[in-house]
Coordinates of C-alpha atoms and ligand atoms in Angstrom, one line a residue:
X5 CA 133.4 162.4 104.3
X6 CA 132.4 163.3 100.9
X7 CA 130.9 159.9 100.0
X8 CA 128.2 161.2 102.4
X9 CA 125.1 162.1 101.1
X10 CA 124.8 165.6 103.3
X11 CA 128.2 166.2 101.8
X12 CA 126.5 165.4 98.5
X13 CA 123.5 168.0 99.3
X14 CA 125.5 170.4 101.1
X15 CA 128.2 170.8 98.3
X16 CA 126.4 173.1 95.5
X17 CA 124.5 174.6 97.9
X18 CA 127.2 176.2 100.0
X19 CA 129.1 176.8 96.8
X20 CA 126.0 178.5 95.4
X21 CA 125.4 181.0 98.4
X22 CA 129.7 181.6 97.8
X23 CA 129.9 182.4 94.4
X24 CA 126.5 184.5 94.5
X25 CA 127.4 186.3 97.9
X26 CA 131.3 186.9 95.7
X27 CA 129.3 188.5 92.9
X28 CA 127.3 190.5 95.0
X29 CA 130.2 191.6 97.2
X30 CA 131.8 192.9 93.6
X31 CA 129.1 194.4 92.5
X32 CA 128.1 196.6 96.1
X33 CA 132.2 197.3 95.7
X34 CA 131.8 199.0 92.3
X35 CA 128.1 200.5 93.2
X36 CA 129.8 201.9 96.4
X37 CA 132.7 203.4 94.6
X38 CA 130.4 204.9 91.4
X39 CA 128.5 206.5 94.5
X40 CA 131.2 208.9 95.6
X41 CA 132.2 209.5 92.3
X42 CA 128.5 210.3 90.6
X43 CA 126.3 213.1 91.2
X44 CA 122.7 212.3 92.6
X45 CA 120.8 211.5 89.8
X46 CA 123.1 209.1 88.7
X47 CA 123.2 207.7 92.5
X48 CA 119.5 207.2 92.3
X49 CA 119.7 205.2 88.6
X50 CA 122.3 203.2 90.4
X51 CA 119.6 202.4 93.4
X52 CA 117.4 201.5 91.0
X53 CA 120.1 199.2 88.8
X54 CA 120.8 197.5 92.6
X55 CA 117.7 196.4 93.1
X56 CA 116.9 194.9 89.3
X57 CA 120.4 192.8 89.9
X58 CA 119.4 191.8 92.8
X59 CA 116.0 190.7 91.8
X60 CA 117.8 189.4 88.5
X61 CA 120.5 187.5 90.5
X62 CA 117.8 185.9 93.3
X63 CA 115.6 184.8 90.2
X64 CA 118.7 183.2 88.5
X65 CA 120.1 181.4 92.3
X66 CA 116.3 180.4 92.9
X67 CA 116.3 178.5 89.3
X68 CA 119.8 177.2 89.9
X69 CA 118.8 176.0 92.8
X70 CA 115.6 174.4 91.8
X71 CA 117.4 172.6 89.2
X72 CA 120.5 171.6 91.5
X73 CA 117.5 170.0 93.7
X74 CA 116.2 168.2 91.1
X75 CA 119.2 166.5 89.9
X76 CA 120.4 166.0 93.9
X77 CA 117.0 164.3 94.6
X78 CA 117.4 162.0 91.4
X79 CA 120.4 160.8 92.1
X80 CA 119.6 160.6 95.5
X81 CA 116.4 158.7 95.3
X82 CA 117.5 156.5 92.2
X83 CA 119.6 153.7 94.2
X84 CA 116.8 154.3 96.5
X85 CA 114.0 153.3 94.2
X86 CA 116.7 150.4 92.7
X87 CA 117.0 149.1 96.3
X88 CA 113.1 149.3 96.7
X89 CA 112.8 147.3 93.6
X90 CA 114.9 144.5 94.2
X91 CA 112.9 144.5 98.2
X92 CA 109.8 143.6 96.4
X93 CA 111.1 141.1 93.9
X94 CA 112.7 139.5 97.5
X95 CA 109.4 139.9 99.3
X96 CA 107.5 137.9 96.3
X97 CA 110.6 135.1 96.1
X98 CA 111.6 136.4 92.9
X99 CA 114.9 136.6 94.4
X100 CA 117.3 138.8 92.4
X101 CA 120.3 140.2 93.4
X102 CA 120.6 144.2 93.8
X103 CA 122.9 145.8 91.2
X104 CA 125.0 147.5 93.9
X105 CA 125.1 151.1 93.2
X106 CA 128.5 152.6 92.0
X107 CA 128.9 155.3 94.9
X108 CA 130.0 154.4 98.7
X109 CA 127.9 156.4 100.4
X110 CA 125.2 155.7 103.4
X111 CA 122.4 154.4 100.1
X112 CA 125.4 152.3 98.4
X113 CA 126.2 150.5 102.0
X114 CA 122.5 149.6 102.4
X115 CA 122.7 148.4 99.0
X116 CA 125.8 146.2 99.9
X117 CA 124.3 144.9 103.4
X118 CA 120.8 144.3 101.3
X119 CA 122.3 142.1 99.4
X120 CA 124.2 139.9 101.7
X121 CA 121.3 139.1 103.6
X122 CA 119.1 138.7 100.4
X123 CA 121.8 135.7 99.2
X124 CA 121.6 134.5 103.4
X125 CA 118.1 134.6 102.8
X126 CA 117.8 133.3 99.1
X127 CA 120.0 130.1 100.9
X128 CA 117.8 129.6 104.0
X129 CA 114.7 130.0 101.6
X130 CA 116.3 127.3 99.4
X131 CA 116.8 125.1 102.8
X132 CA 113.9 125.1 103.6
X133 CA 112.3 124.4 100.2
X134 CA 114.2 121.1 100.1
X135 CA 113.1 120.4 103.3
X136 CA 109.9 120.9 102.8
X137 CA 109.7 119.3 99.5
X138 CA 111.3 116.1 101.4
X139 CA 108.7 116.3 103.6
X140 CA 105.9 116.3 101.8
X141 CA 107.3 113.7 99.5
X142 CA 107.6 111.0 102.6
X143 CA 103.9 112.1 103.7
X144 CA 102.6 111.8 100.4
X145 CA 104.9 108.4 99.5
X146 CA 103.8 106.8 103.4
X147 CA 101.9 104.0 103.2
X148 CA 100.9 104.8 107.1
X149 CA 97.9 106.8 108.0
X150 CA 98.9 110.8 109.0
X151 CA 96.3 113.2 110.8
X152 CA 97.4 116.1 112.4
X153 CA 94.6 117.7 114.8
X154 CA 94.6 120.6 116.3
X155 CA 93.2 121.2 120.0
X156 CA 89.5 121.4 119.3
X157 CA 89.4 118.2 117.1
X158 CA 89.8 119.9 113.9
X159 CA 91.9 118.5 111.3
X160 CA 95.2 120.4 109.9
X161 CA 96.9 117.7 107.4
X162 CA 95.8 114.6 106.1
X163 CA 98.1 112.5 104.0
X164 CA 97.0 110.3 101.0
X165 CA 97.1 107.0 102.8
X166 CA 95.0 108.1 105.3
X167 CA 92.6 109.6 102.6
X168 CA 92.5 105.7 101.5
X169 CA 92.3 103.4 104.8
X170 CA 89.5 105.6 106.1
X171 CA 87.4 106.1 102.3
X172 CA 87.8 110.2 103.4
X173 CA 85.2 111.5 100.6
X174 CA 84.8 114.8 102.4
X175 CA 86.4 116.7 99.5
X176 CA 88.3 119.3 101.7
X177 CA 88.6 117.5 105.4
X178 CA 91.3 120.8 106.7
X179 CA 89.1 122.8 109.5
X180 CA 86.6 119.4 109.8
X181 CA 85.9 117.9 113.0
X182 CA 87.8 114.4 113.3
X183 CA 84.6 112.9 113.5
X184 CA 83.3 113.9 110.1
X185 CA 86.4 113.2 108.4
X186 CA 87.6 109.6 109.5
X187 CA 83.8 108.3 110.2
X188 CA 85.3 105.8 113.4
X189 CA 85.0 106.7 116.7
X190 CA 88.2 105.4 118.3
X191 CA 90.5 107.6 116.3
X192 CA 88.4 110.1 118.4
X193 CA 88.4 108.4 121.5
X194 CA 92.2 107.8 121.0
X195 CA 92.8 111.2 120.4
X196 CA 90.2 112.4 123.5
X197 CA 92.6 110.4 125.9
X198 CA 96.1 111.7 124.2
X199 CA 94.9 115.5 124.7
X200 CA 93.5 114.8 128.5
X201 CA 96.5 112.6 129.5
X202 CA 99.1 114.1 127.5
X203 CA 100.3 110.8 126.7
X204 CA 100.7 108.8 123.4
X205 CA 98.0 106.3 123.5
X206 CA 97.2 103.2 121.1
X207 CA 94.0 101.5 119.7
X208 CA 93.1 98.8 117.4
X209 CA 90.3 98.3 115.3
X210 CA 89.1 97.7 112.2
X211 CA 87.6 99.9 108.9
X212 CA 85.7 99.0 105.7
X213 CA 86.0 95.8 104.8
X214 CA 88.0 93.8 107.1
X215 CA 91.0 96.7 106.9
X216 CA 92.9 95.6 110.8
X217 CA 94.7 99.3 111.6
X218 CA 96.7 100.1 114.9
X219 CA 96.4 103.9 115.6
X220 CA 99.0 106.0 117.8
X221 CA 98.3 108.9 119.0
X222 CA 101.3 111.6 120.3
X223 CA 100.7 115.2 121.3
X224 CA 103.0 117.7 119.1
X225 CA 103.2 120.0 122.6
X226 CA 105.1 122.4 122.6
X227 CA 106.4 122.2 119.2
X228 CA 102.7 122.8 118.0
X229 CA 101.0 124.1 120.7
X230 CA 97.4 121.7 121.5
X231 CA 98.3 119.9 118.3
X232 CA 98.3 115.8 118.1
X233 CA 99.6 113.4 115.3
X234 CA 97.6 110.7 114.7
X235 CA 99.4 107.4 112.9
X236 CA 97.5 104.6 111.3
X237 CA 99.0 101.2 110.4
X238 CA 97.4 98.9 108.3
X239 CA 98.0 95.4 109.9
X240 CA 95.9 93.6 107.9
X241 CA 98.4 91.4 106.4
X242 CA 100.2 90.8 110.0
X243 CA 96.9 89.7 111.5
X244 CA 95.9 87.3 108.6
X245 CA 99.6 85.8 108.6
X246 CA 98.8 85.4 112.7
X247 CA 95.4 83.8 112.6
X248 CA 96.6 81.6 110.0
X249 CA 99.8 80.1 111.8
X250 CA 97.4 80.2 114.8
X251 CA 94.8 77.9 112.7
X252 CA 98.0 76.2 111.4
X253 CA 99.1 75.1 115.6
X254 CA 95.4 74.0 116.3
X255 CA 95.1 72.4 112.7
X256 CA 98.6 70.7 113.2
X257 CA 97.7 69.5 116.5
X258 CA 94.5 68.4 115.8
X259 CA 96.0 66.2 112.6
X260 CA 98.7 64.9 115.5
X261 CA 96.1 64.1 117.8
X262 CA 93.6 61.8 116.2
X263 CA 96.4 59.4 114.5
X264 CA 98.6 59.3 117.6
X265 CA 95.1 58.6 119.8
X266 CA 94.1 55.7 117.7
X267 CA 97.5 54.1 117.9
X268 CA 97.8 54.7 121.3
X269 CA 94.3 52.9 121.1
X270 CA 95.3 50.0 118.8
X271 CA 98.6 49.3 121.2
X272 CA 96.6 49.3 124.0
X273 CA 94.1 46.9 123.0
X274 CA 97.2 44.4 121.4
X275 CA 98.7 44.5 124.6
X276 CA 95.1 43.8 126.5
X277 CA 94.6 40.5 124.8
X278 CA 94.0 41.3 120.8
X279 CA 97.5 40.2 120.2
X280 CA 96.7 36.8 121.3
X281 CA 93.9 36.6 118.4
X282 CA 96.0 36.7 115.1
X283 CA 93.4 38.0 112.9
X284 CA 92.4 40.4 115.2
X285 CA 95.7 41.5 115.9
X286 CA 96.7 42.0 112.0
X287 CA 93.5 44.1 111.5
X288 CA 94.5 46.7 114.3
X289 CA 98.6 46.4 113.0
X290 CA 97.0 46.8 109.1
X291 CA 95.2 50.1 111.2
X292 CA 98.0 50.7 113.3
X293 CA 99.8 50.9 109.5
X294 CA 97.8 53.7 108.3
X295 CA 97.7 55.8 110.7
X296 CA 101.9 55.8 110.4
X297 CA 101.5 56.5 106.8
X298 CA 98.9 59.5 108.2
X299 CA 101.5 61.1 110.7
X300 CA 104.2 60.3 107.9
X301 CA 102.8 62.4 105.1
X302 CA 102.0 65.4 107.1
X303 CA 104.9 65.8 108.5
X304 CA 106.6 65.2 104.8
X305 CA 103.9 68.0 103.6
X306 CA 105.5 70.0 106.6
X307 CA 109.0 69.7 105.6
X308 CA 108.2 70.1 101.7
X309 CA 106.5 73.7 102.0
X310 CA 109.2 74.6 104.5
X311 CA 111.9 73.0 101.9
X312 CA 110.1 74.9 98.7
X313 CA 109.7 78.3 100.8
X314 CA 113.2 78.5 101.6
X315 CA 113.9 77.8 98.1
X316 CA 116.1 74.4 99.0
X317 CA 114.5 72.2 96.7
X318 CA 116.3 72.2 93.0
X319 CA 114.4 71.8 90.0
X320 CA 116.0 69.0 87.8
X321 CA 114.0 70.7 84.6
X322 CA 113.8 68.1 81.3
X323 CA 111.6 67.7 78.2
X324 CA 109.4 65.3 79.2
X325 CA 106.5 64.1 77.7
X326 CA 103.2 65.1 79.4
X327 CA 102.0 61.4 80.0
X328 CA 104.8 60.4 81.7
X329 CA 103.9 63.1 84.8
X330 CA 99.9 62.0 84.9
X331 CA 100.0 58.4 84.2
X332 CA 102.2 57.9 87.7
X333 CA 100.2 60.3 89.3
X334 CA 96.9 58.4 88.5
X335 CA 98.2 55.0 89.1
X336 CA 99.4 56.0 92.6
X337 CA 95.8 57.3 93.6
X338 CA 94.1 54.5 91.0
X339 CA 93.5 51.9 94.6
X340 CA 92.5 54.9 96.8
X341 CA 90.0 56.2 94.7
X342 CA 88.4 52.5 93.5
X343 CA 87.9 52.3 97.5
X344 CA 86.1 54.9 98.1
X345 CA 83.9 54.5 95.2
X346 CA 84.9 56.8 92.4
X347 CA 86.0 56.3 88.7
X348 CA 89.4 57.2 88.1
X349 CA 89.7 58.0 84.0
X350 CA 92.9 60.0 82.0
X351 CA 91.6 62.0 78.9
X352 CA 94.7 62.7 76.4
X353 CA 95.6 63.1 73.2
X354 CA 98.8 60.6 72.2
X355 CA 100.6 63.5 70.3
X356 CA 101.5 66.4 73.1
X357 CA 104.6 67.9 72.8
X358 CA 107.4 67.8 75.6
X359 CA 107.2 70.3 78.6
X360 CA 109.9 71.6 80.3
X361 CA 109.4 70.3 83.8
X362 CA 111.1 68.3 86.5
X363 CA 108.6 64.9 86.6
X364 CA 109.1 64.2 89.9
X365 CA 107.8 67.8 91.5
X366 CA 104.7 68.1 88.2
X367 CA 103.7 64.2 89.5
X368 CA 103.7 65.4 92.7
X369 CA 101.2 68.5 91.7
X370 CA 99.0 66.4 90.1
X371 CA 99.0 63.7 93.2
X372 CA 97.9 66.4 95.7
X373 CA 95.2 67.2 93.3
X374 CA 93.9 64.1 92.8
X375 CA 93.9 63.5 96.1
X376 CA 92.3 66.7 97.2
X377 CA 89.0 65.6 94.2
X378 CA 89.5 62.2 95.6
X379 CA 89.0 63.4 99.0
X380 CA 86.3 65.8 98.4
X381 CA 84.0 63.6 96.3
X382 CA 80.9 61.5 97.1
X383 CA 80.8 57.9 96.7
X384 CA 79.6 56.9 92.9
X385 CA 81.2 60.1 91.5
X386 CA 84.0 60.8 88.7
X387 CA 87.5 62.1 89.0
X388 CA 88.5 62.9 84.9
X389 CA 92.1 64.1 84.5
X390 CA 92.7 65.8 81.3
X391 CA 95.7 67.2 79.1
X392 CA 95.8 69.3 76.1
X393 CA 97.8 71.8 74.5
X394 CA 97.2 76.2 74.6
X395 CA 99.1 78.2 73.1
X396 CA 102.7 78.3 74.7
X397 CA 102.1 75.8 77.4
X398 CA 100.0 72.4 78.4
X399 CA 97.0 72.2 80.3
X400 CA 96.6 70.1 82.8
X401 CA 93.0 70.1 84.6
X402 CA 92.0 67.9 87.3
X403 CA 88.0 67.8 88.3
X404 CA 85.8 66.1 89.9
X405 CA 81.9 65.6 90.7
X406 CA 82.5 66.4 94.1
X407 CA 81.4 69.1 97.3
X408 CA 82.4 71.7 95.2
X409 CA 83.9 75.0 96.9
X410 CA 82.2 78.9 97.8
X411 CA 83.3 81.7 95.6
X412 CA 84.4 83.4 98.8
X413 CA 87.0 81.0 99.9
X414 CA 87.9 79.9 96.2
X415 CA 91.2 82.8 96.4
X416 CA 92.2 81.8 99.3
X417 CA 92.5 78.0 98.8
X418 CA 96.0 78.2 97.8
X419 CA 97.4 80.1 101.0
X420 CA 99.3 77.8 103.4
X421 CA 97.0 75.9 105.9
X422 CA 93.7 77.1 104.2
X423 CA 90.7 74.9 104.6
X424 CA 87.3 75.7 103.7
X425 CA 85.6 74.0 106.5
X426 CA 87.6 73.6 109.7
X427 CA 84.6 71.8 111.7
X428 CA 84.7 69.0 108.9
X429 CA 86.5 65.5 109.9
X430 CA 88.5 65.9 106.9
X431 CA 92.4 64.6 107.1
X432 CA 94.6 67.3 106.1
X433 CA 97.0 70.6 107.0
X434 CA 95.8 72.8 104.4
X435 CA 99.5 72.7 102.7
X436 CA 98.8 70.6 99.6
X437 CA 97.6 73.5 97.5
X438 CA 100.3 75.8 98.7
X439 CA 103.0 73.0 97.9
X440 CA 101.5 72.7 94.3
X441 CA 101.1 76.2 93.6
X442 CA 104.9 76.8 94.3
X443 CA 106.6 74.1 92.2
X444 CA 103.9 75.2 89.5
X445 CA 105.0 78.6 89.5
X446 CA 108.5 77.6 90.0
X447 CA 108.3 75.9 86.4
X448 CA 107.3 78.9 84.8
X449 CA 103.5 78.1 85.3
X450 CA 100.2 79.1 86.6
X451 CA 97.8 77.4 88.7
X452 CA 93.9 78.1 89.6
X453 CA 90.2 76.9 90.2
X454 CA 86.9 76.9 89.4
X455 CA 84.1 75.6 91.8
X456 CA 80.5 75.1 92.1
X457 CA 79.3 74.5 95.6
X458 CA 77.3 70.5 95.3
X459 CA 78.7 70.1 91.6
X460 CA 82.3 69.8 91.8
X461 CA 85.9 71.8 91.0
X462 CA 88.1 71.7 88.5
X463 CA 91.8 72.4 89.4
X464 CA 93.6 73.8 86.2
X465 CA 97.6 74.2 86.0
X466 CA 100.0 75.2 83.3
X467 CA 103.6 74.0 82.1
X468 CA 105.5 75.7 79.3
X469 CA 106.1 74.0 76.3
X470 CA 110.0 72.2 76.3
Ligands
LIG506 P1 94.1 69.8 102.6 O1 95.3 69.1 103.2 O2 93.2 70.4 103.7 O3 93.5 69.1 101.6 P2 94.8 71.7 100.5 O4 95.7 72.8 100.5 O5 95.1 70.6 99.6 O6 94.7 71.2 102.0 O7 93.3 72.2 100.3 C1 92.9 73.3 101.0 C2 91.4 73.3 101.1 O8 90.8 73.5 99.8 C3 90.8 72.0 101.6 O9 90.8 71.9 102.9 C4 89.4 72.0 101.0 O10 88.6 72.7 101.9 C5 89.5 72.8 99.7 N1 89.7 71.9 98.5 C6 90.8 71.5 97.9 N2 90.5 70.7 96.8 C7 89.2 70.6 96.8 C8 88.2 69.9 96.0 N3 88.6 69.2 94.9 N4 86.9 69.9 96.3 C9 86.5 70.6 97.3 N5 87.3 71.3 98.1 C10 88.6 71.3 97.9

């Protein structure tokens, strides 16, 4: 009971209006006895002494009393003005801890409860921080598309990858119309049908500059009332990997078809007669020949790159001397090329120094590029391989005087089952490049191309020094 803070007001003043009420009792008590004792004059001095006490003794219990309220009040008020302190350092985050005032009473047990729920709250706050920062983090670290837009079309969030697959140069896109922001009308229309279906809804298209994105669209109801999420992949890569293993099954089959139809061709005219005309007959079996060697290296280029991507195929890594990889190479393409009406010539310097390679897999680099100019060059034209040292490594450069090929296909020639010109009757799975680019880099090498569309390509590779 006395740790209450009426108790605490009460107190002085009830023992104010006591001891002042005691003192005036005393002192009516002696006027009242000098009043039967004194004659009248002195009875009226006495009157007159009364009244100056009393106005002496109200003067002195008002000031006491003014000053008792003072000091009551600031004690009073002073946890109060602590505890309003510490609510607005709370209500601004700066969350420190209220210094809990010594007494118990009803201000001290605010105090107390105060700060219980300031460290509850200080927690949650710190909760929700982390989960906010994780939050943001995976939006801003996404490389999906987010858009969040609310129920007229406007857009609330928009994450960085979005801000990239759609070129977003509207500098502030919150409040914008979908529209204006992502420039493409079926994130629109996707999100149109979402809001009047209520169901999540896909589309595919494509942005910029050949950028293949699959957009969802889900409705945040009722979590955020009217809102929708919008998600963007970009499937660029997925598509190109498709149409190319599509290309790859018609190429494939195409390659199948025309040496399998000739033999089936050659054995039919053998059996309807040809075989009974021996030079005939060894013509179409010299034919039949060919084609076999046709089906035979495709399918070997088939199991190579499937060998070589899966990592299977060891490297047997040596010094060898340059030479000993091209002069093979040249002689194994030396017949191919005479026929079809090309010089064949090596330029070299004797001294080179040894690279580290595996012969075997280098020769074979320099075979499908020789037989890629071969293939690509015009009767009557040259085919020059060359070798010479830079820097750290040898340079081996195969070019010719041949078709040449267009800047815009010239990165792409070393993906798998790349070929410039599909329409053209040229054998081939589009795996050679890919082959040689893969044991090059798998010696440590590097391997490109420059082209001039009617005046030929040069193929140049790299193997470190032994
Ligand atoms: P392919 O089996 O079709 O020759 P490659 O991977 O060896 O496959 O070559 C891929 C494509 O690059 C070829 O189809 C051709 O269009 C182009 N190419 C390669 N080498 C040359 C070259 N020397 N001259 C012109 N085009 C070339």
């Amino acid at each position: 009971m006395f740790h209450s803070i009426r108790w605490r007001i009460a107190f002085p003043y009830v023992s104010l209006i006591l001891v002042t009420m005691l003192a005036l009792g005393l002192y009516i008590s002696s006027f009242v006895r000098q009043t039967y004792l004194n004659d009248l004059e002195s009875k009226l001095a006495n009157i007159a002494s009364i009244q100056r006490v009393m106005i002496a003794v109200t003067l002195f219990v008002t000031t006491i009393a003014v000053i008792l309220a003072v000091i009551i009040a600031g004690r009073i008020t002073r946890p109060v003005r602590s505890l309003t302190q510490s609510a607005w350092k709370l209500a601004s985050s700066d969350q420190a801890a209220l210094p809990i005032p010594p007494n118990r009473d009803e201000i001290g047990q605010l105090a107390q409860v105060f700060n219980i729920m300031s460290t509850h709250l200080s927690g949650q706050i710190e909760d929700l921080k982390t989960e906010h920062a994780t939050l943001d983090t995976v939006l801003q670290k996404m490389t999906d598309g987010v858009l969040i837009v609310d129920e007229l079309g406007r857009v609330q969030l928009v994450n960085p990858a979005a801000f990239k697959m759609f070129s977003i140069s509207v500098p502030n896109p919150i409040g914008k119309p979908l529209i204006e922001v992502v420039r493409h009308h079926q994130p629109e229309e996707m999100w149109q049908r979402c809001r009047t279906t209520g169901e999540a809804q896909m589309v595919d298209f494509e942005v910029g500059h050949r950028l293949s994105l699959e957009g969802i669209a889900t409705s945040l109801s009722p979590a955020i009332t009217g809102s929708t999420l919008l998600l963007f992949q970009d499937l660029t890569h997925q598509r190109q990997t498709e149409a190319m293993r599509r290309d790859f099954i018609s190429n494939v089959s195409h390659e199948l078809r025309t040496p399998l139809a000739a033999l089936k061709a050659l054995t039919e005219t053998l059996q309807s007669g040809a075989l009974e005309d021996p030079p005939a007959a060894h013509r179409f079996v010299e034919q039949m020949e060919t084609e076999v060697d046709s089906l035979s290296l495709m399918v070997n280029e088939l199991l190579e790159l499937s060998r070589i991507e899966s990592g299977r195929v060891p490297l047997n890594v040596e010094p060898t001397p340059p030479l000993n990889i091209v002069n093979p190479a040249v002689e194994r393409l030396q017949l191919q090329a005479e026929r079809a009406g090309l010089t064949l010539s090596i330029e070299c310097a004797d001294d080179l120094p040894l690279v580290r390679a595996d012969s075997t897999r280098v020769q074979q680099v320099v075979v499908n590029l020789l037989h890629n100019a071969v293939k690509f060059t015009p009767k009557g034209g040259r085919v020059t391989v060359s070798v010479t040292k830079q820097d750290r490594d040898i340079l081996f450069a195969i070019s010719d005087t041949g078709i040449g090929i267009a800047a815009e296909d010239l990165p792409r020639i070393f993906e798998r089952f790349y070929k410039v010109d599909r329409s053209r009757a040229t054998s081939g799975t589009g795996l050679g490049l890919a082959i040689a680019r893969h044991l090059v880099e798998a010696h440590g090498g590097k391997i490109w191309a420059e082209s001039k569309v009617g005046k030929g390509s040069t193929f140049y590779f790299t193997i470190p020094l032994a």
